Short mmCIF file of C-alpha atoms in Angstrom, two decimals:
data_model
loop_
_atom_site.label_atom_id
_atom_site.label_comp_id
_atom_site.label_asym_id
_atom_site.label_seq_id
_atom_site.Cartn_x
_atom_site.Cartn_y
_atom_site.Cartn_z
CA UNK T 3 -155.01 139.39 -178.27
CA UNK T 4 -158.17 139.15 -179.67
CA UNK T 5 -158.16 135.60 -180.40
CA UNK T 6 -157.09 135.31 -176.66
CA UNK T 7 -160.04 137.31 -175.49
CA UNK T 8 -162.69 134.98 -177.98
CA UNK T 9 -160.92 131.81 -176.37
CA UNK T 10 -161.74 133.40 -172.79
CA UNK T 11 -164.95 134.35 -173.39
CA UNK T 12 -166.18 130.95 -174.98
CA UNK T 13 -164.91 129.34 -171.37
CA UNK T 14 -166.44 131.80 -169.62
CA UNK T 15 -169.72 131.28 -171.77
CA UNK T 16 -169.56 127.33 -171.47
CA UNK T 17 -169.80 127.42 -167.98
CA UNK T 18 -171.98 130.35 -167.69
CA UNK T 19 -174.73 128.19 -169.20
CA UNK T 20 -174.41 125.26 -167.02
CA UNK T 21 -175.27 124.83 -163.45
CA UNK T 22 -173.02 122.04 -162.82
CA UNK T 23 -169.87 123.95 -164.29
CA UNK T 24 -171.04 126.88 -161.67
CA UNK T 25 -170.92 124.70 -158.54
CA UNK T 26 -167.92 122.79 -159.91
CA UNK T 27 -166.01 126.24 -160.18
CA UNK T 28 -166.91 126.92 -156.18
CA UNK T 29 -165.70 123.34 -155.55
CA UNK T 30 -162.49 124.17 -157.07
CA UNK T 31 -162.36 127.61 -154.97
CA UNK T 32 -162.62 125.65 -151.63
CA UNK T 33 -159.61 123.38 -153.45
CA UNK T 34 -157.69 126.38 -153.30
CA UNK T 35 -158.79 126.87 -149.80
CA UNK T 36 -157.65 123.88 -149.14
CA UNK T 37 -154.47 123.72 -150.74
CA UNK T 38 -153.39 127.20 -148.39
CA UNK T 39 -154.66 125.20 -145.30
CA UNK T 40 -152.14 122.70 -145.84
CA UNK T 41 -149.37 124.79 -146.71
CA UNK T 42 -150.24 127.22 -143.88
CA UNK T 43 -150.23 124.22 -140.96
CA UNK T 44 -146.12 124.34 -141.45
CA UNK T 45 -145.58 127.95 -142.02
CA UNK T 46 -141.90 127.24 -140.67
CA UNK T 47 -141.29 125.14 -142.85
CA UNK T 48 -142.63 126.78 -146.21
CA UNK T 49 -140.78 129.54 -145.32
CA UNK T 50 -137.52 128.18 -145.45
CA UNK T 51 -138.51 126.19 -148.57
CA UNK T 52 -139.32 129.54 -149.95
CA UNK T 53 -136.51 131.53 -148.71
CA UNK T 54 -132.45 131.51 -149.28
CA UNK T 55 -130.02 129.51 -151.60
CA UNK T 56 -130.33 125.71 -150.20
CA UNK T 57 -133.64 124.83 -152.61
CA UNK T 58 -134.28 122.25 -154.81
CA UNK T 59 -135.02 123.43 -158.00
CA UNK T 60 -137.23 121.69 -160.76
CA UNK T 61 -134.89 120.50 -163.74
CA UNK T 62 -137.44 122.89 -165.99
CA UNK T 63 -136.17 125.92 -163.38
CA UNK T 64 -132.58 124.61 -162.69
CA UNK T 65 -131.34 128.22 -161.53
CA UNK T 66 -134.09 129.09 -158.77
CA UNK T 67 -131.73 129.51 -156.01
CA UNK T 68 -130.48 132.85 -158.20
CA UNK T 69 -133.30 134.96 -156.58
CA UNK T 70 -134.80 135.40 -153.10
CA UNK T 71 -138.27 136.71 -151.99
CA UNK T 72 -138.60 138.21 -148.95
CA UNK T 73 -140.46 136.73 -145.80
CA UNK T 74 -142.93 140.18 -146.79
CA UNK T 75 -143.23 139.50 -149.94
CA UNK T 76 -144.15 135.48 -149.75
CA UNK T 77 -146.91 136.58 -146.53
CA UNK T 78 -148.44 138.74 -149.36
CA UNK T 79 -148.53 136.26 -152.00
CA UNK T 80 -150.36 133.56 -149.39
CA UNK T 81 -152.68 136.05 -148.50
CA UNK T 82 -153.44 136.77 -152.17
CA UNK T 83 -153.96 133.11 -152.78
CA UNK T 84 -156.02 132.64 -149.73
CA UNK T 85 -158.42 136.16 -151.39
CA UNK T 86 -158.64 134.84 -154.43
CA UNK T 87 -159.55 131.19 -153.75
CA UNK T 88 -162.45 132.36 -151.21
CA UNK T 89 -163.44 135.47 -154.22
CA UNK T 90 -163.35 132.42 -156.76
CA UNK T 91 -165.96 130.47 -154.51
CA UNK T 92 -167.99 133.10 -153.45
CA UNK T 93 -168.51 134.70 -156.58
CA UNK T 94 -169.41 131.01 -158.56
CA UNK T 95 -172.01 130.76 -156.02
CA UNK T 96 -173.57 134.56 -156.75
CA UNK T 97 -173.46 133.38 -160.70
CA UNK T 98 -170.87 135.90 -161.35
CA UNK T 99 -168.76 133.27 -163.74
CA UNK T 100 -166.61 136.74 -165.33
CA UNK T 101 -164.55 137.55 -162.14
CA UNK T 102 -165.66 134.26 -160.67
CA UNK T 103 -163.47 132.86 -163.29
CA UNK T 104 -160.12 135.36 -163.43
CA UNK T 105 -160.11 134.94 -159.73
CA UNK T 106 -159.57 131.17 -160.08
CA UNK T 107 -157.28 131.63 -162.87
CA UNK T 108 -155.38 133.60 -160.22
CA UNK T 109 -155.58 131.76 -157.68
CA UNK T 110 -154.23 128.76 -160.02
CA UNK T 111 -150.94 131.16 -161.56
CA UNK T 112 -150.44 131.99 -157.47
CA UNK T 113 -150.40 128.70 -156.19
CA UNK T 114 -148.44 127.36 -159.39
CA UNK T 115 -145.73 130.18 -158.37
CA UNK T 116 -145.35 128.79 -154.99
CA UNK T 117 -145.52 125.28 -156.26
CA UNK T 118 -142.32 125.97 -158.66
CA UNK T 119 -140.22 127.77 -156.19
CA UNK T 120 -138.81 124.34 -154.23
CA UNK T 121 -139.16 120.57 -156.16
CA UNK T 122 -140.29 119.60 -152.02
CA UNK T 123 -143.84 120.95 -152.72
CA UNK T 124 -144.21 118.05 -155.01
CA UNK T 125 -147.37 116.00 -154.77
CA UNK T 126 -149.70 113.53 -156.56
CA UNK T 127 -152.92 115.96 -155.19
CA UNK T 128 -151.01 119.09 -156.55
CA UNK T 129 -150.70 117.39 -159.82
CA UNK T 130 -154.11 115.88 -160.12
CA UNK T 131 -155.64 119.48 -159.07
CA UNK T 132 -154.23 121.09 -162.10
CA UNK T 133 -155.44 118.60 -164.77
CA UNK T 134 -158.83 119.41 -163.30
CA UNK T 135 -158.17 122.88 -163.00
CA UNK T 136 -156.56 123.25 -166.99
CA UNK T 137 -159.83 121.19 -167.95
CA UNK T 138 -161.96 123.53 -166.26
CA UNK T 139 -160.38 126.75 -167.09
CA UNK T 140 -159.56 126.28 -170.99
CA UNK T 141 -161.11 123.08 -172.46
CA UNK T 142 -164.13 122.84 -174.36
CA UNK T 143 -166.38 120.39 -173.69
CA UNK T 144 -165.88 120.18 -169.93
CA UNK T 145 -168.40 118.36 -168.56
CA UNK T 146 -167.41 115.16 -170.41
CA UNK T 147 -163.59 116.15 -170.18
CA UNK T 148 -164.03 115.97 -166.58
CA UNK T 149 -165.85 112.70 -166.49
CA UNK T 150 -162.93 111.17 -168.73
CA UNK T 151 -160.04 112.44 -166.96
CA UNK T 152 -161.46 111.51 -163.26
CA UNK T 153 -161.42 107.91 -164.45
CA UNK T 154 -158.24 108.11 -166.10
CA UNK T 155 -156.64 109.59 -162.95
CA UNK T 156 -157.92 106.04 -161.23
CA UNK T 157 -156.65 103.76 -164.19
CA UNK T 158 -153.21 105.03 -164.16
CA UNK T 159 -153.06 104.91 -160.65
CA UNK T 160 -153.69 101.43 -160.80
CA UNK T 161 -151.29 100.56 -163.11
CA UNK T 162 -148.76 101.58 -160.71
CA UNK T 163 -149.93 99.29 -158.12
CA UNK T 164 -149.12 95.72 -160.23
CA UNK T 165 -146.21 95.15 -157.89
CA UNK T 166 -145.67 93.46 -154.80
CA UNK T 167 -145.01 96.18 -153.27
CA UNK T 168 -148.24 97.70 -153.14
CA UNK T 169 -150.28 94.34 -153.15
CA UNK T 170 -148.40 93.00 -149.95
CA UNK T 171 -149.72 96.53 -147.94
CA UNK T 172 -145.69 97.03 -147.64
CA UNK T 173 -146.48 100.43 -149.76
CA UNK T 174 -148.59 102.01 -146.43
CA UNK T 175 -146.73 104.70 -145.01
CA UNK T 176 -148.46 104.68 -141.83
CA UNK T 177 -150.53 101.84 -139.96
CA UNK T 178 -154.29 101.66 -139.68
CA UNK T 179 -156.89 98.82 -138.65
CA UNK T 180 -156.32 97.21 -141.45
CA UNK T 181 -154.07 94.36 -140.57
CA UNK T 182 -152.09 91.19 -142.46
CA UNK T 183 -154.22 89.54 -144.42
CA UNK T 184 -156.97 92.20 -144.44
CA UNK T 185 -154.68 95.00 -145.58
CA UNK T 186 -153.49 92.70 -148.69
CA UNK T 187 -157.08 92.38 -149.47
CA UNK T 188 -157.89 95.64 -149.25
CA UNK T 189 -155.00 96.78 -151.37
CA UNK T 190 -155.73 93.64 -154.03
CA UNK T 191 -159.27 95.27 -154.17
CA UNK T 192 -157.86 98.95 -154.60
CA UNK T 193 -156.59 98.19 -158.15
CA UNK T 194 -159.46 95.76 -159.21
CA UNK T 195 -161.16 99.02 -158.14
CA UNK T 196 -159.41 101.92 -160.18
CA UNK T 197 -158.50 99.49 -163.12
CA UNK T 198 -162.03 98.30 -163.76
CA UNK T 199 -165.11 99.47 -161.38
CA UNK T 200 -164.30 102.57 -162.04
CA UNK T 201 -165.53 103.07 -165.49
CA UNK T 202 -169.01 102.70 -163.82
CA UNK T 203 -168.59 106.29 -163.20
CA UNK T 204 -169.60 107.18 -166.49
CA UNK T 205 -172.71 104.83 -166.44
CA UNK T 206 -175.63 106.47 -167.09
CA UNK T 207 -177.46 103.84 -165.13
CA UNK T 208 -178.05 105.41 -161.55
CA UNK T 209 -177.29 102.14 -159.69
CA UNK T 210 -174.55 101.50 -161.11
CA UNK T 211 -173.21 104.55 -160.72
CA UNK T 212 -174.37 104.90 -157.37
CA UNK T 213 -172.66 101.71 -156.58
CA UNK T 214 -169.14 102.69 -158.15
CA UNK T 215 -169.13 105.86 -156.77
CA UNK T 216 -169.59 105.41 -153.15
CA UNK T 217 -166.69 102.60 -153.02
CA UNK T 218 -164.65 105.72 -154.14
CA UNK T 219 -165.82 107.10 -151.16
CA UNK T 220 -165.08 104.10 -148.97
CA UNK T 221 -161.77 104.33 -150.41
CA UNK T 222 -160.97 107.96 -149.79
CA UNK T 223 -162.55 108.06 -146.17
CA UNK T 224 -159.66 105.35 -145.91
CA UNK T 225 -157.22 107.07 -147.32
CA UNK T 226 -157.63 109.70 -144.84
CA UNK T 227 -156.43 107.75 -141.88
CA UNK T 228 -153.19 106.93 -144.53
CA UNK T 229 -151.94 110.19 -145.87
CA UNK T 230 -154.04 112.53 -143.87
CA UNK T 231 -156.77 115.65 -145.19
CA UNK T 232 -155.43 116.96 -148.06
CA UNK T 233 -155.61 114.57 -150.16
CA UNK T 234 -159.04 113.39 -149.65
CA UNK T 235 -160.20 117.02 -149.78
CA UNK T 236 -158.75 117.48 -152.97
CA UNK T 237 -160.48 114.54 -154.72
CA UNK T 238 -163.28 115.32 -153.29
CA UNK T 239 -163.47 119.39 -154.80
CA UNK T 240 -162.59 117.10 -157.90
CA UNK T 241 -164.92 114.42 -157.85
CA UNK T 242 -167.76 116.81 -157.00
CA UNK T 243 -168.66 116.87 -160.74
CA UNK T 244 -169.96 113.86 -161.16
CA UNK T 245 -172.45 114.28 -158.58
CA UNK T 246 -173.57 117.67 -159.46
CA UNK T 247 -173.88 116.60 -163.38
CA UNK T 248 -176.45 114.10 -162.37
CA UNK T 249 -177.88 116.23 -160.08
CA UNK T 250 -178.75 118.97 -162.57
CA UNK T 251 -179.34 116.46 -165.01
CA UNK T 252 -177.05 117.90 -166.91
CA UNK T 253 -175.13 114.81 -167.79
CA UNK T 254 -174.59 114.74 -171.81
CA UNK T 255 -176.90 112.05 -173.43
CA UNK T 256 -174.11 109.83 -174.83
CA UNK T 257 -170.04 110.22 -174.40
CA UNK T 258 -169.45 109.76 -178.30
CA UNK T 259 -168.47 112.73 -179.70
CA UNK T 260 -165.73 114.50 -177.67
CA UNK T 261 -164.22 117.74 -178.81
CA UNK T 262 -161.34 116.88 -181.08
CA UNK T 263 -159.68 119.38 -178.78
CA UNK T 264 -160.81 117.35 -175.56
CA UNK T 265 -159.34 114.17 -177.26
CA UNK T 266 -155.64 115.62 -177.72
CA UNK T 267 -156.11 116.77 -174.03
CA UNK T 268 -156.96 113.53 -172.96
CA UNK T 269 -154.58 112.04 -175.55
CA UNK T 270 -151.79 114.01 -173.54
CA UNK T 271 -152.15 112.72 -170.44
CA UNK T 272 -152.11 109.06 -171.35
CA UNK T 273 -148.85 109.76 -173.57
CA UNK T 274 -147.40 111.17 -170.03
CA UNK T 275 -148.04 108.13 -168.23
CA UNK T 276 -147.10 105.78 -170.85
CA UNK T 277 -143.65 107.66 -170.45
CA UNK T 278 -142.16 105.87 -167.16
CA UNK T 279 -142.84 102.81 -168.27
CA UNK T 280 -140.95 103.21 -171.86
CA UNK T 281 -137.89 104.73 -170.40
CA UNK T 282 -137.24 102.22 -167.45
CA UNK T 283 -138.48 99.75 -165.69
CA UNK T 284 -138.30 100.90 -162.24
CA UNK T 285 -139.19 104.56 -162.40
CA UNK T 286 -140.03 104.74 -158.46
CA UNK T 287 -136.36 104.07 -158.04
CA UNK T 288 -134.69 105.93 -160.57
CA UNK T 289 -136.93 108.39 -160.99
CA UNK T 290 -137.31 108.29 -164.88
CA UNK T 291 -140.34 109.74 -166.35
CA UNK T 292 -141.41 110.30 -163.05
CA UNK T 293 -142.50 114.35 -163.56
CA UNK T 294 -144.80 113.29 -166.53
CA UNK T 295 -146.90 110.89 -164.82
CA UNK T 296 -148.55 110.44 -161.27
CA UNK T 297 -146.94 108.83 -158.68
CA UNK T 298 -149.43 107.32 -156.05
CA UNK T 299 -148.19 105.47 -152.74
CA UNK T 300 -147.32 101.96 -154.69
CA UNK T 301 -143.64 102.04 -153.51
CA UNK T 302 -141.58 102.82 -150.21
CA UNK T 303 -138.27 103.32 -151.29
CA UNK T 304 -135.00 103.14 -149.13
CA UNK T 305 -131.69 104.19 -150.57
CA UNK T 306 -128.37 104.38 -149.31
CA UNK T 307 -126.03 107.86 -150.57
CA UNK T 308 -122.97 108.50 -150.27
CA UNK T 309 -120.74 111.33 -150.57
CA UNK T 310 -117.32 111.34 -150.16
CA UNK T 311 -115.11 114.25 -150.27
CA UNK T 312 -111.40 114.19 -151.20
CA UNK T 313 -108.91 116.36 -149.66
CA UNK T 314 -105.42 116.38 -149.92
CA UNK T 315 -104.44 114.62 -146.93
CA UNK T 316 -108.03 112.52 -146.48
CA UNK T 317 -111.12 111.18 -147.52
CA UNK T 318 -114.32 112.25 -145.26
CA UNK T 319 -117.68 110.75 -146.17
CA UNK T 320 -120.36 113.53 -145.87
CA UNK T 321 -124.09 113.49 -145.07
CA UNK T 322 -127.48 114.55 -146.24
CA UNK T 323 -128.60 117.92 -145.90
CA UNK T 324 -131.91 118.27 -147.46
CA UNK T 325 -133.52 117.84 -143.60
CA UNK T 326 -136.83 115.55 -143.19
CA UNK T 327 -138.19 114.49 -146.41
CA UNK T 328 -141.54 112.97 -147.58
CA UNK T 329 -141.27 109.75 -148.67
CA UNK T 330 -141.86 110.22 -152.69
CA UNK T 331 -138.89 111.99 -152.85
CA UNK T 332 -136.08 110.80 -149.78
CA UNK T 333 -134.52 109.02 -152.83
CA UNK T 334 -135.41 110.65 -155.60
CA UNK T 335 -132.27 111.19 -157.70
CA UNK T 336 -133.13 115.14 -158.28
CA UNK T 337 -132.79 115.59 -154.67
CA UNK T 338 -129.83 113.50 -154.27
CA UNK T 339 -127.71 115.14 -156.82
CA UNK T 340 -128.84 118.94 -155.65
CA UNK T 341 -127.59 118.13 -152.24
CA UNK T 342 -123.99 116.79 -153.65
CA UNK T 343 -124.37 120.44 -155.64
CA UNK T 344 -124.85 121.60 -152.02
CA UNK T 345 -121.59 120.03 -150.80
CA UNK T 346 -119.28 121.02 -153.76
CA UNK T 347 -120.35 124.62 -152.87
CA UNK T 348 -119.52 124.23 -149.04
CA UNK T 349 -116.67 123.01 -149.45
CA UNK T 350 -115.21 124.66 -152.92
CA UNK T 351 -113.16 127.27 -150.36
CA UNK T 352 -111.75 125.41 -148.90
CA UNK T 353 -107.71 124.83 -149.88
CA UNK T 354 -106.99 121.22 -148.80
CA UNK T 355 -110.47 120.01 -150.80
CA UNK T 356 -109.78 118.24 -154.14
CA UNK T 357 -113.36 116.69 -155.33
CA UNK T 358 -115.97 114.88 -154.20
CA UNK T 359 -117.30 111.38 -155.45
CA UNK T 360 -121.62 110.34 -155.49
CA UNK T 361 -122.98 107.61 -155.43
CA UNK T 362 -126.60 106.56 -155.06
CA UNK T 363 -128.23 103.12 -154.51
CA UNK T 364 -131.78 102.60 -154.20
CA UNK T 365 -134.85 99.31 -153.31
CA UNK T 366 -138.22 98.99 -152.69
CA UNK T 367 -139.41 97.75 -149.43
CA UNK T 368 -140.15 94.21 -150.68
CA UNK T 369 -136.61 93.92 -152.69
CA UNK T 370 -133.49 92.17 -151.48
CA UNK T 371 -131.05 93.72 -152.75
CA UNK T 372 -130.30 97.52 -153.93
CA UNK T 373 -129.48 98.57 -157.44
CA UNK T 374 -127.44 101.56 -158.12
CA UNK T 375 -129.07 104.40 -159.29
CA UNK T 376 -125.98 106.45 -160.51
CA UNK T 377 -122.54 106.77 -159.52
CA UNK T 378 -120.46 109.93 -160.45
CA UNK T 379 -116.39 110.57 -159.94
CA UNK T 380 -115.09 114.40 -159.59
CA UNK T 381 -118.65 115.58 -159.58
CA UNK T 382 -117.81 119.40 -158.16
CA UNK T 383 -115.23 119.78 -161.44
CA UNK T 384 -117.87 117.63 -163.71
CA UNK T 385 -121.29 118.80 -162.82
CA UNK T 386 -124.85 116.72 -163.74
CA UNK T 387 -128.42 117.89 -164.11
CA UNK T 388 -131.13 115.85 -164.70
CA UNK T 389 -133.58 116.51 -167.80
CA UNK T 390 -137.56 116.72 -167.72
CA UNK T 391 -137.79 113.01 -168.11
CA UNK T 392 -135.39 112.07 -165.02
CA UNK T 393 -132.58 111.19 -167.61
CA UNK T 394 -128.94 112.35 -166.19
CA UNK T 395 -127.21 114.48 -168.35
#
């Protein structure tokens, strides 16, 4: 406990002496705040996800539909969240970095609760937010952390956007007034953007900088008319740092040097997203990888299922019951397989039903032809989970 307590208090001292680290921890308050806006627009929704036995549970939680939490209960966890992410802010602003920074801590363990309960509440933003929020709360060295890992979150979004998919616009999930030829430009100039401009972020030459960072701007203010608030409100709490930084003049005089503990950290999260791309070579389709790494808008899948039950006197081919679905995860294999689970349980009282057969084929927008994804006999009397890393077991 006590070397708990020194590890705590070093944080707490690190940002305690730094202006920019102060602000930054308000920013990531109103993230919070944010995060409970969105969550709170479909309370009908989040309620269900919450609530009863049909979830979708995380392959690191594969028994979550074992316990229930009340409608009570989940009101008073929201409302918890929603007091501690406004606390957080409030009390970074008054320079009172001790509770400033347990609130956020709690406000980070409350929304990672709600997070785990349902693999639906799966997002890029969510995942981006806690990098930040890990390198905020327990890394040393956080100023230049931060700077690092920003960029990083551009370059390996970019290196999921070297497909046709995304280059051709075909990856835009809703129309804007970018058209044709224009939208291909725009998305050609997207990953020139967060493969290469972006490293102008850490320039210490204002212009430069100046000049990188507000076509991140450009690009977010777009992105809002794409995927709506959140996201752009997320990155924005995020990106907040590298303003205030130079602002304060706080911005360290060279970027040699990191914390050896700052380099594993960083280390870490290129390993992750090095991942997808060693175990398959379509990991938007088959899903491999896919929890390690982010997973920006660079594919539209489609996918045909099927599900067929066998009875004794006929063969009835079933449909999907995991309801409206965003479209990361419509084919995602996790989601596929828990809703055959679904039908093996509906149907396991009944006396005339044998077993049930699953099958799962999936494309990208741009492909011609599907590939299958999996494709299991007798699944109800030989169940299959999926590991961390996507891989059927």
């Amino acid at each position: 406990m006590r070397l708990v307590r020194e590890f705590i208090k070093k944080n707490i001292s690190e940002i305690n002496s730094n202006r920019s680290l102060k602000w930054y921890g308000f920013a990531l308050g109103l993230s919070h705040l944010s995060t409970f806006l969105l969550w709170s627009r479909n309370e009908y929704r989040m309620m269900n996800l919450f609530h009863g036995t049909e979830r979708i549970c995380w392959p690191f939680l594969p028994n979550c539909e074992a316990y229930s939490v009340s409608f009570p209960v989940i009101y008073f966890i929201l409302t918890a969240y929603f007091c501690a992410a406004v606390a957080s802010s409030f009390f970074f602003i008054r320079e009172r970095v001790t509770p400033a920074y347990f609130l956020l801590l709690l406000a980070t363990g409350l929304k990672a609760f709600v997070y785990l309960n349902d693999y639906r509440f799966m997002g890029n933003f969510h995942y981006m937010h806690y990098w930040a929020l890990v390198a905020f709360l327990f890394i040393p060295d956080k100023i230049r952390t931060l700077h690092f890992l920003i960029v990083f979150f551009y370059v390996a979004a970019s290196l999921l956007k070297f497909n046709l998919e995304w280059l051709s616009g075909a990856a835009m999930v809703r129309e804007t007034f970018l058209k044709e030829k224009w939208l291909e430009w725009a998305c050609y100039y997207v990953v020139l953007l967060e493969s290469f401009f972006v490293w102008g972020l850490l320039s210490r030459k204002p212009r430069l900088f100046r000049l990188t960072f507000g076509q991140i701007v450009l690009f977010h203010l777009y992105s809002f008319l794409v995927v709506g608030f959140y996201y752009p409100s997320i990155m924005a709490c995020l990106l907040s740092i590298l303003v205030l930084s130079r602002h304060y003049k706080e911005l360290p005089s060279s970027f040699r040097g990191l914390s050896h503990v700052s380099i594993i950290f960083l280390a870490v999260f290129a390993i992750l997203h090095a991942l997808p791309r060693v175990l398959s070579d379509r990991p938007d389709l088959d899903g491999r990888g896919r929890l390690t790494a982010l997973n920006m808008l660079d594919a539209k899948p489609q996918c045909e299922t099927f599900f067929v039950a066998k009875f004794k006197n006929e063969v009835r081919e079933l449909p999907r019951l995991a309801g409206p679905l965003t479209i990361r995860i419509q084919c995602d294999p996790i989601v596929v397989l828990k809703e055959a689970q679904w039908h093996c349980q509906k149907l396991k009282g009944q006396p005339d039903f044998m077993d049930m057969d699953v099958a799962l084929v999936s494309r990208r927008f741009t492909d011609e032809s599907y590939r299958p994804i999996f494709e299991f006999r007798n699944l109800c009397e030989n169940p299959r989970s999926i590991s961390v890393l996507g891989i059927i077991e």
